[in-house]
């Protein structure tokens, strides 16, 4: 680390922030709202007011070189005195806003003033604090004058206080880089395809590019991504490695890979942390992030620095270790994890830490950086990104809250009543439509204004009523209103508004149809990105939908012998919706032929719970001797574990599980060896036809000329590939996959087959399957 680079805000907040965590007035995109208010006040300031002035200054202090930078909200001259304006939006009640309320706010303005005075040769300069109280929309200002000497002394004091932390970071970075440069691949040899993937990842990240990599099961994707990323980190990269996933199992795989690296090189110096969602890691029975309710939030910032200093003696911060440290120091484990992550080299967490505009780690990404992004299970990202940029409101929730507010009037109740009446008007419009649903390409501005007018009074009510039965539901509504307003800020041609009525219920949804520009903007916050999965096909579709049109593409072959996978297609069965009743017995007989071929464990995947139940009923009537297991809707974690536990190795009889395609057992499940020797996939995985999916199809017809593929075929076939990938997990595995649908034999689907599926055999009757399975299992025995 040649020099210490800190923003003015990072410097003063780390050293001077005191007090407690308090989530009241938070929970939505406060930063975006603050930015809007900043722009509003800056425009109102008039001529001579410079806005968003970027300042940077180098210092030499405490034996270190420093670069301190940041953007001053405004700089202006009045009566010959230059003034630095620091704007803050607050929800603090007006009567509690004082000049001494937040010393850290003054400090940030003082840093900017010190830099400006030094660069302009000023003897004296002023700092003005401009507070905007968002509920009352009132402006309160305070001004202080400083001499250049006072500001120089102030800066020297800050740098002196931060110097031990900077020296520790410098020493650590040197040790880390040296150990990473000496790091060897942690296995004796590369698996088939693993070296090619690692080399592609290294080149991509080194050169600041993007890569979409389809790497089939068995290559060792996690290590193939992490190892080269760490080598790039050792080559002078100043950022961090972010390993981003969609599932807990993938985060566990990343932790295991890091543990393997440490095991292979005991002197490896590498700090890693796994971030967990706030609700999951909270140490209270019921989360409430206020100093009155939570001892881990009360006085959090007063204890933080000492806890950090002690924790930095360690390197590996998994969830259990973070919880242990949080209890020891009486700190919120979620917030402590975020603060500790600033001192870590590898950060493992959910997609939302980069891609969600509310949850993303703004402490890393506001100004961009040299970060390296590894995005695992990237086939999940399009739908997740759509969800992150969509928001819905329901009439029933608003009406319940009106009732909870009780008798009488009052601003919140009046505003919510108006919003409720707007829902009623929208329901009348829905009733004129065939499916009681209508879409609007334009945002519903009148409705949005009513939402905005309800959010402010509701926030006031929540500030005044911090206890009571009604508060929890009103708080949930408040967050929903704010989420709706946040999405409204982004609303453009990539969105559509859907209004649907079901009975008395009305739902208004702002839907993100195309997440590409948002994913692209998120990935642009780092140096380079690798998005990888076992199923990223067709590549052109994923490059487009993930905003990576210029990305390179790597399609790696399966490392497993294709002969160990028996792949068959029942080409005489139609599972189209209109044909499902006629298909039940045929599917049941194919499934029986499948499990009769070899004793062991199997799963059949269906496009819906209804279809699953229908086939299961017929199967049990025809073949009662076969043990079955059925996935239920809404299974909790314990029920899912119990389901998978039934798939024991070396089963001495047939077990047939019935599951849902695209569900929890259709991907991310690792039943290696004899725990699973076969899977049947019923149907081609098409999403259910409905108004929303049809709107998606029409959108991509208009923008890509390929609506059916984008909305139905490609997403559906990726579910098929994921489900089929449950069968062969290691080089020693053997098993069969049965595709049940005549569409799999059509050219449009056959061209989507991966290379290791080219040996698929098309069958016309369960008897043919029985014959083929006998030959397959006999050959495997030999």
GROMACS .gro file of C-alpha atoms in nm, residues 102 146 176 182 287 318 333 646 666 688 734 760:
model
   12
  102UNK     CA    1  -2.365   1.556   1.520
  146UNK     CA    2  -1.218   2.869   1.093
  176UNK     CA    3  -0.122  -1.083   0.232
  182UNK     CA    4   0.348  -1.776  -0.319
  287UNK     CA    5  -3.555  -0.806   1.551
  318UNK     CA    6  -1.776  -1.721   0.919
  333UNK     CA    7  -2.358  -0.905   1.430
  646UNK     CA    8  -3.451  -4.032   0.278
  666UNK     CA    9  -3.421  -2.899  -0.861
  688UNK     CA   10  -4.676  -2.078  -1.638
  734UNK     CA   11  -2.352  -4.324  -1.288
  760UNK     CA   12  -2.974  -3.890  -2.612
   0.00000   0.00000   0.00000
